[in-house]
Coordinates of C-alpha atoms in Angstrom, one line a residue:
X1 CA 0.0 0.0 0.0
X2 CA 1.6 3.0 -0.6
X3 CA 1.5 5.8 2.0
X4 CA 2.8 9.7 1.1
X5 CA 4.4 11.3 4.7
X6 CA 4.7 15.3 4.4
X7 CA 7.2 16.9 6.7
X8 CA 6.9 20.8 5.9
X9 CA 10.8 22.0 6.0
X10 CA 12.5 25.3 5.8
X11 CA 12.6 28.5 6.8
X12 CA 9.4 29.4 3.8
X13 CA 7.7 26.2 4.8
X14 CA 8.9 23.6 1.9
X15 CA 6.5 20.4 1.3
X16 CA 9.0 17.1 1.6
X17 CA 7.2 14.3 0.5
X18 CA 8.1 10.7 1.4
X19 CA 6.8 8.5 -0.5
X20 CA 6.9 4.6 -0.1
X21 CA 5.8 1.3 -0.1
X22 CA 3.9 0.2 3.5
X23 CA 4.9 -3.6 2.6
X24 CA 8.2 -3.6 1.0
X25 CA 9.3 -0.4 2.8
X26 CA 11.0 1.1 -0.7
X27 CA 10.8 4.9 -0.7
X28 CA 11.0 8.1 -2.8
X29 CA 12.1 11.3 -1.1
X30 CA 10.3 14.1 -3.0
X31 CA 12.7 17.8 -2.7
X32 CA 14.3 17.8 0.6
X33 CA 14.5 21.0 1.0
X34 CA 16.2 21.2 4.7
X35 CA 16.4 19.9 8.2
X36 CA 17.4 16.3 6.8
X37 CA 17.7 15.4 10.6
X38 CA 14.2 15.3 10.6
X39 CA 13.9 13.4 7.0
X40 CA 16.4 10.4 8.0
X41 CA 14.5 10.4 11.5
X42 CA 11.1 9.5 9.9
X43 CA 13.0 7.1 7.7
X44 CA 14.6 5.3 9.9
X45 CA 11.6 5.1 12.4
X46 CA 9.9 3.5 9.9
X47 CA 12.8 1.1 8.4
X48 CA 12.2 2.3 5.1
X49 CA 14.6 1.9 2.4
X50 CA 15.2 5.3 -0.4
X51 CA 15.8 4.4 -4.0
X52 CA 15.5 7.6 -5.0
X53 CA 15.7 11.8 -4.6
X54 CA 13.0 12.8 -7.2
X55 CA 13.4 17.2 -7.6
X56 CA 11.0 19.4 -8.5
X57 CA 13.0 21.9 -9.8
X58 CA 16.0 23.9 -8.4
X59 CA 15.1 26.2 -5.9
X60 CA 16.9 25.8 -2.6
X61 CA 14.3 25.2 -0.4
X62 CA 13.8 22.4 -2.5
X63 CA 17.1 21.4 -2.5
X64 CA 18.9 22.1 0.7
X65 CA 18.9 18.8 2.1
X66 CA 20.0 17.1 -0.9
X67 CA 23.5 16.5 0.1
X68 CA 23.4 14.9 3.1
X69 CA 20.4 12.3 1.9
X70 CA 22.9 11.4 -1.0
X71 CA 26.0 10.9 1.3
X72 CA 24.0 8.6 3.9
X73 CA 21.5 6.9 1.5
X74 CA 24.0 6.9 -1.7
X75 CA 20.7 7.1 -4.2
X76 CA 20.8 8.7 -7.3
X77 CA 19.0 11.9 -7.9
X78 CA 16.8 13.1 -10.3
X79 CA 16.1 16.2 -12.4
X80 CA 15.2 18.1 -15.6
X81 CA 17.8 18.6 -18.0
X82 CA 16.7 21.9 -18.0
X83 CA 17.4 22.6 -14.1
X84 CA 21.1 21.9 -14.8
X85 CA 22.5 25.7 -14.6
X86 CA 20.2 26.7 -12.0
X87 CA 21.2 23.6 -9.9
X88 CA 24.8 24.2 -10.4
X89 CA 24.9 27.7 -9.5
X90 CA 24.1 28.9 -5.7
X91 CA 22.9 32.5 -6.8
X92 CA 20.6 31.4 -9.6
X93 CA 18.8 28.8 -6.9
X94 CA 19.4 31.3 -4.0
X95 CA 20.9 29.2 -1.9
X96 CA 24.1 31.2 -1.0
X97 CA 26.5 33.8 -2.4
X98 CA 29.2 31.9 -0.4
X99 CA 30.7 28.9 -1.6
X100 CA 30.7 27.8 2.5
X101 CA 26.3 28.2 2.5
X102 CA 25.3 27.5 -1.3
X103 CA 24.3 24.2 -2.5
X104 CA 25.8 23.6 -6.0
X105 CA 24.8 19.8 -7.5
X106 CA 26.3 18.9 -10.6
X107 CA 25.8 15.5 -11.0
X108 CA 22.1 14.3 -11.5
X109 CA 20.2 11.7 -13.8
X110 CA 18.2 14.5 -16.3
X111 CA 14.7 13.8 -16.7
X112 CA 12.7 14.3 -19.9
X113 CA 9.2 15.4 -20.5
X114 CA 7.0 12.2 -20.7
X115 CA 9.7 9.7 -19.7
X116 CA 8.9 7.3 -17.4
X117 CA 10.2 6.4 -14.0
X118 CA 9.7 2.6 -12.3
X119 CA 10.0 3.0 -8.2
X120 CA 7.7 0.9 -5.6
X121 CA 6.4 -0.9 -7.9
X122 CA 4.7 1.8 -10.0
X123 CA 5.1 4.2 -12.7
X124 CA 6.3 7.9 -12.4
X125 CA 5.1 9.9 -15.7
X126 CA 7.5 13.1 -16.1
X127 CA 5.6 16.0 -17.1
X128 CA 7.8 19.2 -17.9
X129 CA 5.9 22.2 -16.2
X130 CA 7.8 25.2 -17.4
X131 CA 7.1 28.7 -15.7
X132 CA 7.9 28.8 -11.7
X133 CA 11.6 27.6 -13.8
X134 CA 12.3 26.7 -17.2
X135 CA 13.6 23.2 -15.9
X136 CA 10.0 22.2 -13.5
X137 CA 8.4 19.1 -13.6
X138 CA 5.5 17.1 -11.9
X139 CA 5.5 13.5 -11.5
X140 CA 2.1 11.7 -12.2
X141 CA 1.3 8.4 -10.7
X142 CA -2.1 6.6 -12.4
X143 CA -4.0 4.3 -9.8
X144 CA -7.4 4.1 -8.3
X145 CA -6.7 7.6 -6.9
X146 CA -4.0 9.1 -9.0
X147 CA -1.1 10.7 -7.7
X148 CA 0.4 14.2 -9.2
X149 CA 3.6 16.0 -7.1
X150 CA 3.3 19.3 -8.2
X151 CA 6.2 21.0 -7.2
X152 CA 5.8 25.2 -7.2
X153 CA 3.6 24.6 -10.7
X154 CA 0.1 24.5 -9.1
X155 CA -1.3 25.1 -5.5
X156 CA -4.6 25.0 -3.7
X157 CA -6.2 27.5 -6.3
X158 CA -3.3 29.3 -6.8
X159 CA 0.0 28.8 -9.0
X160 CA 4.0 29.1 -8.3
X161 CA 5.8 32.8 -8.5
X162 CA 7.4 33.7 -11.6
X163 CA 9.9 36.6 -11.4
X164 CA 12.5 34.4 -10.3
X165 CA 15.5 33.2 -12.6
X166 CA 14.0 31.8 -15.9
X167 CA 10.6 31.9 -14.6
X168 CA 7.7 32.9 -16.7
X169 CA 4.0 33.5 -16.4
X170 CA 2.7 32.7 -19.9
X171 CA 4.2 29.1 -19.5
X172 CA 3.2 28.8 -15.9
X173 CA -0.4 29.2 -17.2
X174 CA 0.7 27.5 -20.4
X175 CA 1.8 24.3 -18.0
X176 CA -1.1 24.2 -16.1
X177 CA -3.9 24.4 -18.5
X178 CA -2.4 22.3 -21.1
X179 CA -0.8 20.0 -19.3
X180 CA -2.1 19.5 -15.8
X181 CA -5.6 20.0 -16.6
X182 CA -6.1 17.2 -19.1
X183 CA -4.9 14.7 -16.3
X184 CA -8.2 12.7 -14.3
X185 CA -10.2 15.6 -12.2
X186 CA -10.2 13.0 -9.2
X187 CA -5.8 13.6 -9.3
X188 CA -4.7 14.0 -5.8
X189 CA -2.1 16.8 -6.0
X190 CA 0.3 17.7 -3.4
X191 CA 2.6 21.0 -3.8
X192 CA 5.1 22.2 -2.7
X193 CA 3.5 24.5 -0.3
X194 CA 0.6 24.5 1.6
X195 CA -2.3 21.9 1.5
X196 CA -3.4 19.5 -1.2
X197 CA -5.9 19.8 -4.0
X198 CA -7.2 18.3 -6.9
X199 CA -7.3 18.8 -9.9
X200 CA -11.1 19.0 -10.6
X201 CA -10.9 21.9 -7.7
X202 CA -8.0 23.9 -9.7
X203 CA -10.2 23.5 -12.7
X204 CA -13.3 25.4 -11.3
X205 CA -11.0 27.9 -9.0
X206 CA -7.2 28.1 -10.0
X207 CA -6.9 32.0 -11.1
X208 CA -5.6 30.9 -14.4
X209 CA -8.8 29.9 -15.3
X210 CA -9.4 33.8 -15.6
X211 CA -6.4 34.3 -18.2
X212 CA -7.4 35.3 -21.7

């Protein structure tokens, strides 16, 4: 059965999302974005075993805690190709000016839009969500009651900010209507902030809606 554990991280309150297998105890860690103390704790309380760091895109309260799930866990990590430059540099994801605080990740398996990932069991669909970044994806999972991780792309009737680094409100709404609208209206999406939705809600209320 598989279960999804949110631990809210960070100093702008980050969605981490755990994702794994209540049987087998394989897991997914969805953008760690700090406090890994608190990650590995709920991992190892519940003996689960990562496969996998799945990102959202770049931003480094997504990232933060990246490093130090690698180094114990030794798991690959995963990405869009286009999230390589912003990844790579600490002033473009705004994790540090310093070498000593920034977060710079160079090495990472890029992800392409409508590839499809294999972990516990089931299969991760890659959609490319350009606009919060140029490189921001969602992972869909079909079931009884799908599954979409929508990174900063769409929240509870509202949408990710765009006047970041490479971000960009045409696509954002681009994304979103043309993308993550034509999935099942009864998709259970969690975000990277704040509370979950669904996509049959962000379809009657989601601002974009209201976009010529």
């Amino acid at each position: 059965m598989l279960q999804v554990k949110r631990i809210l991280v960070g100093i702008v309150g980050t969605n981490c999302y755990i994702v794994y297998d209540k049987d087998t105890k394989e897991a997914v860690v969805i953008d760690p974005g700090a406090e890994e103390e608190r990650i590995i704790s709920f991992i190892e309380e519940e003996g689960l075993k990562p496969e996998a760091i799945l990102l959202t895109h770049g931003h480094f309260d997504h990232i933060l805690a990246v490093p130090a799930l690698r180094e114990k866990y030794k798991i690959p990590l995963y990405a869009a190709k286009e999230e390589r430059e912003m990844l790579g540099d600490g002033e473009l994801n705004l994790s540090g000016r310093d070498p000593e605080d920034s977060v710079e990740i160079k090495e990472f398996i890029p992800l392409h839009d409508g590839e499809e990932l294999e972990f516990l069991g089931r299969k991760w669909k890659v959609i490319t969500s350009p606009g919060h970044t140029k490189g921001s994806v969602c992972y869909f999972l079909a079931g009884e009651i799908p599954y979409l991780f929508s990174g900063d792309t769409l929240f509870f009737e509202s949408y990710g900010r765009t006047d970041l680094f490479s971000g960009s409100e045409k696509d954002i709404i681009k994304s979103i209507r043309e993308k993550l609208f034509l999935l099942p209206d009864d998709t259970l999406v969690f975000p990277g902030h704040e509370e979950s939705t669904t996509i049959r809600n962000e379809k009657s209320y989601n601002p974009v809606n209201f976009f010529k």
